[in-house]
XYZ file of C-alpha atoms in Angstrom:
479
model
C 82.302 100.479 -109.224
C 80.624 98.610 -106.230
C 81.814 99.200 -102.715
C 83.776 96.364 -101.631
C 83.154 95.771 -97.691
C 85.346 93.395 -96.842
C 88.417 94.630 -99.079
C 87.746 97.792 -96.244
C 87.697 95.896 -93.354
C 90.927 93.824 -93.396
C 92.787 97.600 -95.290
C 91.686 98.504 -91.092
C 93.226 96.357 -89.878
C 97.000 98.117 -90.636
C 97.105 100.562 -88.063
C 97.794 97.318 -85.574
C 101.287 97.206 -87.310
C 102.114 100.665 -85.062
C 100.326 98.775 -82.284
C 102.391 95.815 -82.517
C 105.078 98.184 -83.128
C 104.612 99.294 -80.110
C 104.950 96.704 -78.137
C 107.233 95.297 -79.045
C 109.760 98.439 -77.763
C 107.871 97.520 -74.378
C 109.483 94.904 -75.162
C 113.316 95.980 -75.619
C 112.697 98.118 -73.223
C 112.125 95.976 -70.638
C 114.812 93.320 -72.251
C 117.627 95.333 -72.051
C 116.458 96.230 -67.918
C 116.285 92.465 -67.185
C 119.721 91.930 -69.070
C 121.733 95.089 -67.167
C 120.560 93.975 -63.170
C 121.573 90.668 -64.534
C 124.689 92.008 -65.114
C 124.827 93.417 -62.167
C 126.068 91.419 -58.574
C 124.291 90.122 -57.082
C 125.204 89.312 -53.285
C 123.255 91.664 -51.708
C 119.706 91.025 -53.331
C 117.037 90.057 -52.146
C 114.072 88.297 -52.962
C 111.840 91.292 -53.942
C 114.856 91.773 -56.301
C 114.728 88.596 -58.108
C 110.565 88.793 -57.951
C 111.526 92.325 -59.604
C 114.040 90.342 -62.417
C 111.907 87.609 -62.955
C 108.770 89.622 -63.503
C 110.686 92.069 -65.842
C 111.892 89.106 -68.109
C 108.418 87.349 -67.800
C 107.137 91.344 -69.219
C 109.118 91.529 -71.825
C 108.743 88.220 -72.772
C 104.825 89.021 -73.588
C 104.817 91.659 -74.587
C 107.725 90.749 -77.758
C 105.318 87.596 -78.483
C 102.140 90.114 -78.442
C 103.798 92.226 -80.590
C 105.392 89.292 -83.209
C 102.041 88.580 -83.066
C 99.770 91.883 -83.956
C 102.219 92.831 -86.637
C 101.960 89.882 -88.204
C 98.501 89.874 -88.170
C 97.943 93.535 -89.167
C 100.309 93.066 -92.451
C 98.995 89.392 -93.346
C 95.361 90.827 -93.735
C 96.164 94.374 -95.006
C 98.422 93.162 -97.280
C 97.524 89.444 -97.370
C 94.063 89.612 -97.603
C 93.145 86.019 -98.783
C 94.983 84.915 -96.137
C 93.370 87.434 -93.982
C 91.428 86.303 -91.113
C 87.929 87.693 -92.735
C 88.559 85.386 -95.085
C 89.253 82.825 -93.311
C 86.010 83.057 -91.756
C 83.938 82.990 -94.314
C 85.958 80.896 -96.510
C 85.208 78.238 -93.084
C 81.442 78.509 -93.138
C 81.003 77.312 -96.898
C 79.551 73.328 -97.337
C 83.314 72.982 -98.751
C 85.960 75.185 -97.713
C 88.375 73.300 -99.812
C 87.292 74.760 -102.534
C 85.906 78.059 -101.881
C 86.766 80.597 -105.096
C 89.231 83.116 -104.595
C 89.199 85.926 -102.126
C 87.933 87.908 -104.699
C 84.795 86.173 -105.190
C 84.934 85.696 -101.226
C 84.406 89.342 -100.685
C 82.213 90.081 -103.760
C 79.630 87.121 -102.401
C 79.410 89.489 -98.910
C 79.527 92.738 -100.372
C 76.560 92.051 -103.032
C 74.646 90.822 -100.153
C 75.289 93.442 -97.975
C 75.344 96.426 -101.177
C 71.154 95.331 -101.897
C 69.790 94.236 -98.391
C 72.389 95.285 -95.982
C 71.675 97.649 -91.865
C 74.128 98.384 -90.715
C 74.685 99.422 -86.508
C 78.081 101.050 -86.038
C 80.648 99.087 -87.941
C 78.334 96.273 -88.099
C 76.502 95.295 -91.205
C 73.477 92.429 -91.229
C 72.611 91.190 -94.541
C 70.265 88.644 -95.938
C 72.626 86.405 -95.735
C 75.943 87.673 -93.930
C 77.213 89.639 -91.053
C 79.703 91.241 -91.395
C 81.999 93.053 -88.612
C 85.539 91.962 -86.949
C 85.211 88.020 -89.447
C 81.678 87.586 -91.281
C 79.116 84.867 -89.975
C 76.621 83.505 -92.282
C 73.144 83.482 -90.998
C 72.287 80.449 -91.081
C 74.643 79.098 -89.400
C 74.261 80.976 -86.475
C 72.924 79.870 -83.448
C 73.319 82.211 -80.383
C 74.256 86.072 -79.819
C 75.131 87.173 -76.742
C 75.019 91.479 -75.971
C 78.037 92.633 -73.788
C 77.576 95.446 -72.265
C 79.107 96.602 -69.265
C 80.995 98.951 -67.011
C 84.436 98.538 -65.732
C 85.475 100.040 -63.130
C 89.406 100.160 -61.976
C 90.843 101.464 -59.099
C 94.986 102.137 -59.300
C 97.034 105.425 -57.859
C 94.265 107.188 -55.692
C 92.035 107.275 -58.878
C 88.965 105.869 -60.648
C 88.834 104.481 -64.390
C 85.652 104.058 -65.952
C 85.431 102.270 -68.978
C 82.347 100.612 -71.066
C 82.957 97.226 -72.736
C 80.119 96.902 -75.631
C 80.801 93.482 -77.734
C 79.033 91.293 -79.762
C 79.310 87.226 -79.645
C 78.173 84.830 -82.388
C 78.371 81.649 -81.281
C 77.350 79.389 -84.771
C 76.833 75.505 -85.272
C 80.796 75.097 -84.954
C 81.174 76.344 -81.666
C 82.786 79.268 -83.307
C 82.792 82.623 -81.461
C 82.762 85.605 -83.692
C 83.322 89.481 -81.655
C 83.506 92.632 -82.685
C 83.374 95.278 -80.915
C 81.068 98.443 -80.596
C 81.359 102.409 -79.606
C 77.761 103.016 -79.440
C 75.614 101.005 -77.362
C 72.766 101.953 -78.401
C 73.525 99.903 -81.187
C 73.859 96.626 -79.653
C 69.744 95.526 -78.620
C 68.581 96.920 -82.158
C 71.570 94.913 -84.090
C 71.131 92.147 -82.016
C 67.165 92.354 -83.147
C 67.927 92.766 -86.721
C 70.047 89.469 -86.756
C 67.215 87.716 -85.328
C 64.617 88.789 -87.777
C 67.048 87.450 -90.135
C 68.021 84.207 -88.221
C 64.956 83.655 -86.865
C 66.185 80.313 -85.235
C 68.745 81.094 -83.417
C 68.706 81.948 -79.817
C 69.581 85.783 -77.777
C 70.617 84.912 -74.720
C 72.443 87.500 -71.906
C 76.000 87.684 -71.833
C 76.132 86.068 -68.286
C 75.172 82.938 -69.759
C 78.116 83.642 -72.285
C 80.843 80.576 -70.414
C 78.032 78.719 -69.709
C 77.323 77.538 -73.422
C 80.885 78.102 -74.089
C 81.965 75.521 -71.633
C 78.449 73.049 -72.916
C 79.895 69.441 -73.207
C 78.722 67.447 -76.440
C 75.938 66.062 -75.448
C 74.703 69.285 -74.481
C 75.057 71.099 -76.985
C 73.543 67.972 -79.797
C 70.665 68.860 -77.006
C 70.748 72.395 -78.600
C 71.232 71.621 -81.526
C 67.944 69.165 -81.404
C 66.157 72.669 -79.869
C 67.639 74.516 -82.996
C 66.209 72.616 -85.042
C 62.673 71.694 -83.469
C 61.828 75.572 -83.465
C 63.018 76.237 -86.761
C 60.628 73.039 -87.954
C 57.517 73.929 -85.319
C 58.389 77.704 -87.396
C 58.365 75.958 -91.204
C 55.253 74.303 -90.519
C 53.519 77.394 -88.618
C 50.501 79.401 -91.189
C 52.165 82.897 -91.957
C 52.057 84.872 -89.676
C 49.966 87.788 -90.784
C 49.140 91.068 -88.833
C 48.396 89.435 -84.939
C 51.041 89.241 -84.124
C 52.650 88.294 -80.863
C 54.732 90.586 -78.440
C 56.868 89.519 -75.259
C 57.748 91.528 -72.916
C 60.716 89.843 -70.240
C 61.433 90.581 -66.705
C 64.273 92.799 -67.438
C 61.992 95.205 -69.708
C 63.461 93.523 -72.978
C 61.042 93.001 -75.453
C 60.928 90.552 -78.560
C 58.255 89.718 -81.921
C 59.944 86.128 -82.513
C 58.613 84.014 -80.319
C 58.488 80.067 -81.383
C 56.382 77.554 -79.572
C 59.707 76.589 -78.433
C 61.002 79.006 -75.616
C 57.678 78.761 -73.937
C 59.812 76.238 -72.002
C 62.573 78.254 -71.889
C 60.027 81.443 -70.406
C 58.955 79.012 -67.647
C 62.117 77.703 -66.322
C 63.159 80.973 -64.561
C 61.642 82.932 -61.929
C 60.148 85.744 -62.837
C 57.240 87.841 -64.556
C 56.976 87.666 -68.643
C 54.268 89.210 -70.448
C 52.982 88.654 -73.922
C 50.626 91.238 -76.085
C 48.868 90.091 -79.372
C 48.847 92.614 -82.330
C 45.243 92.368 -82.324
C 42.769 91.376 -79.101
C 41.549 87.651 -79.023
C 37.821 87.637 -79.289
C 35.938 85.450 -76.771
C 32.155 85.798 -77.736
C 31.533 89.072 -75.779
C 34.503 89.173 -73.687
C 37.994 90.644 -75.455
C 41.005 90.000 -74.368
C 44.111 91.864 -74.797
C 47.880 90.593 -71.783
C 48.375 87.261 -70.365
C 50.802 87.470 -68.091
C 52.629 84.925 -66.029
C 54.270 84.832 -62.837
C 56.013 82.180 -62.176
C 57.917 81.744 -58.644
C 59.392 78.081 -57.683
C 56.776 75.302 -58.851
C 54.094 78.107 -57.875
C 52.600 80.282 -61.475
C 50.385 82.840 -61.804
C 48.221 83.496 -64.765
C 46.661 86.480 -65.851
C 44.477 87.836 -68.492
C 44.016 91.171 -68.198
C 40.316 92.787 -70.802
C 40.681 96.134 -71.588
C 38.686 99.326 -71.161
C 36.522 99.609 -74.048
C 33.040 98.614 -72.439
C 32.985 99.818 -69.208
C 35.515 99.356 -66.446
C 38.798 97.016 -67.760
C 38.461 93.618 -65.995
C 41.183 90.518 -65.386
C 40.989 87.220 -64.814
C 43.321 85.417 -62.863
C 44.110 81.138 -62.547
C 46.534 79.459 -60.670
C 48.151 76.387 -63.101
C 50.901 73.873 -63.028
C 53.607 73.651 -65.117
C 52.403 71.847 -67.501
C 49.367 73.154 -67.944
C 50.710 76.483 -68.350
C 53.230 75.850 -71.152
C 49.582 74.635 -73.041
C 47.606 77.835 -71.935
C 50.652 79.903 -73.275
C 51.209 77.856 -76.648
C 47.563 77.820 -77.731
C 48.245 81.884 -76.402
C 50.917 82.317 -79.339
C 48.303 80.455 -81.959
C 46.279 83.100 -80.540
C 43.247 80.361 -79.404
C 41.630 81.548 -75.754
C 42.233 79.248 -72.758
C 38.671 78.087 -70.834
C 37.293 81.097 -68.849
C 35.636 78.852 -66.312
C 38.235 78.075 -63.669
C 38.974 81.804 -64.065
C 38.819 83.999 -61.055
C 37.549 87.531 -62.462
C 38.587 90.614 -60.641
C 37.461 93.832 -61.771
C 39.739 97.000 -62.192
C 39.213 101.007 -61.703
C 38.092 103.121 -65.447
C 40.784 105.551 -65.186
C 40.180 107.271 -68.306
C 38.070 106.409 -71.819
C 40.777 105.254 -74.436
C 41.412 109.207 -76.647
C 41.010 108.331 -80.585
C 44.069 109.121 -82.695
C 43.130 112.581 -83.691
C 41.628 114.278 -80.298
C 43.329 116.052 -79.052
C 44.655 115.199 -74.966
C 43.929 117.289 -71.969
C 46.667 117.804 -68.980
C 50.400 119.169 -69.724
C 53.303 117.433 -71.915
C 56.570 118.836 -71.482
C 59.862 118.649 -72.922
C 63.400 118.806 -72.527
C 66.640 118.537 -74.681
C 69.625 117.573 -74.754
C 70.913 120.823 -73.906
C 68.615 121.444 -71.280
C 66.281 123.992 -72.602
C 62.622 123.446 -71.430
C 59.094 123.174 -72.878
C 55.231 123.162 -71.536
C 52.470 122.489 -73.862
C 48.806 122.513 -72.416
C 47.077 122.038 -75.695
C 48.794 119.704 -78.202
C 47.238 116.829 -80.049
C 47.625 112.983 -80.344
C 50.283 114.268 -83.781
C 52.156 117.015 -80.748
C 52.667 113.194 -78.901
C 53.684 111.193 -81.958
C 56.511 114.067 -82.739
C 57.702 113.462 -78.596
C 57.980 109.641 -79.316
C 60.196 110.673 -82.193
C 62.302 112.903 -80.289
C 62.607 110.248 -77.909
C 64.165 107.977 -80.369
C 66.454 110.141 -82.721
C 67.736 112.018 -79.706
C 66.059 115.172 -79.933
C 65.005 114.993 -76.284
C 66.549 114.280 -73.405
C 62.889 113.803 -71.596
C 59.122 113.813 -71.722
C 56.612 114.628 -69.600
C 52.941 113.417 -69.807
C 50.345 114.539 -67.059
C 46.891 113.579 -68.256
C 43.500 114.169 -65.242
C 40.697 111.092 -64.756
C 42.945 109.476 -61.924
C 46.448 112.150 -61.992
C 47.549 109.662 -64.671
C 51.570 110.638 -65.168
C 54.526 109.034 -67.876
C 58.193 110.449 -67.839
C 60.676 108.952 -70.124
C 63.977 109.803 -69.749
C 66.966 109.386 -71.457
C 70.004 106.558 -70.224
C 73.847 107.992 -69.714
C 76.949 106.371 -70.730
C 76.668 103.933 -67.191
C 73.338 102.416 -68.261
C 71.845 103.097 -72.115
C 68.645 101.996 -71.210
C 65.409 104.393 -70.997
C 64.250 104.966 -67.657
C 60.323 105.012 -67.156
C 57.912 106.356 -64.930
C 54.027 106.263 -64.852
C 50.771 105.503 -62.759
C 48.176 103.858 -62.797
C 45.128 104.480 -61.505
C 43.182 101.251 -60.225
C 40.283 100.513 -58.297
C 41.500 101.792 -54.099
C 44.665 103.631 -55.258
C 46.741 105.323 -57.543
C 50.016 103.425 -58.241
C 53.364 103.906 -59.433
C 55.951 101.912 -61.662
C 59.168 102.706 -63.594
C 61.200 100.795 -65.611
C 64.101 100.590 -67.571
C 63.915 99.342 -71.596
C 64.958 100.852 -74.283
C 63.747 103.735 -76.641
C 62.236 102.219 -79.108
C 59.847 101.219 -76.309
C 59.653 104.287 -74.541
C 58.409 105.798 -77.106
C 56.344 103.196 -77.884
C 54.792 103.176 -74.781
C 54.119 107.064 -74.583
C 52.289 107.029 -77.744
C 49.876 104.362 -75.890
C 49.918 105.910 -72.777
C 48.277 109.452 -74.256
C 45.390 106.882 -76.153
C 44.605 105.481 -73.143
C 45.441 101.786 -74.126
C 48.884 100.577 -72.421
C 48.483 100.272 -68.487
C 52.087 100.182 -67.110
C 52.823 96.724 -64.410
C 53.495 93.314 -65.333
C 56.194 91.651 -66.474
C 59.045 94.414 -66.493
C 57.786 97.076 -64.317
C 58.544 97.684 -60.913
C 55.569 98.774 -58.409
C 57.268 101.761 -55.800
C 54.253 103.299 -54.912
C 55.037 103.311 -51.103
C 58.196 105.224 -51.774
C 56.825 107.534 -53.751
C 53.841 107.848 -51.611
C 55.789 107.897 -48.675
C 57.845 110.668 -50.648
C 54.788 112.844 -50.929
C 54.004 112.692 -47.400
């Protein structure tokens, strides 16, 4: 018998019935208090007494309303699934809701998609057509995704309470929003990435923009839908992507390989820095280009092209340009077309060390720390050991990995986050021509693992979008 994901989700609502009963008991207690106060002699009453009575009666009404609504919703969803919010959300997204099949067929349609194609992230499943959270979202109708990961601090009675709020917000083409709470903060970003992978024209936006999107006027919403259709048309008309994908790294350290040409304009609207890195470097005659970094500050835009250190010392090409010309260069770069370099200024960078072949053992030290606090130090290790350490960062086997390499005192450290911030902290040095520079950033566990492997092989240089240069503080601390 096929697993009934949707039916289990509606049955999960039944415990909320007891929460509703608790609300009703609180309402009853406040009501009894208010009634007893009304029966007393009010000759000596002051303003504060009337205020307390009003608060009590008002609270009784609010808790009574909340209790009735919660009890009704729990009983409706668990006992009458055809009238549940989940069934309504599925039915409303079909082309002809009034002609939708009965609830068993509705649920079976979603269950089959999840059974065949579903990937689970905490309590949310993503199929090829449906996303199942507290409600269901039809992937072709998703327009914007917001991820909320906030730590709220409350001070009461001399005590401090900290609560972490993690929610997934999905906004569809009807401007309907479906919200699902998550228990594991580390699952939020992979969940959003998976949804965007299966709905490539949808946008992932920071939660701070949610209120702005939710209050857009009809004209602004039509413009957003037009941009969605434009991205969709560009993607469908583009040639199939092979192994030469492009990776976008934003100022906040977030990484995605889903980039549409229409996203370039949005990237150039906000101050900050981002980078575009092709999976395979671009060859332009005798020159190889491995990364394009764009820095935006008002109307000032600077582009940097980096050359790998495969032959001699690595190089960098820099150019100040206008917003319009920067957009043309970036769009061409996404098509793997290198710009005309005649107006770019060249700089020679210090080659810290050559690229290490995959199976050659690098020199240096590798230190590992488990979540239990156990330390392991290795003075002899191979690239396979580096790969194992990187996998340990992903699956949680290691709390931190510390790698030291010769040739410029190169150092890389990745530390797992904590309850208030699940992101990894990454620290790394870069040997430039005149000095050793120190960088740090926040990123996902998978990104930290990927950077560790690239750094050990000599194919990754920290800096650029999302990285903070703290060389002065580090040198001052050493001295």
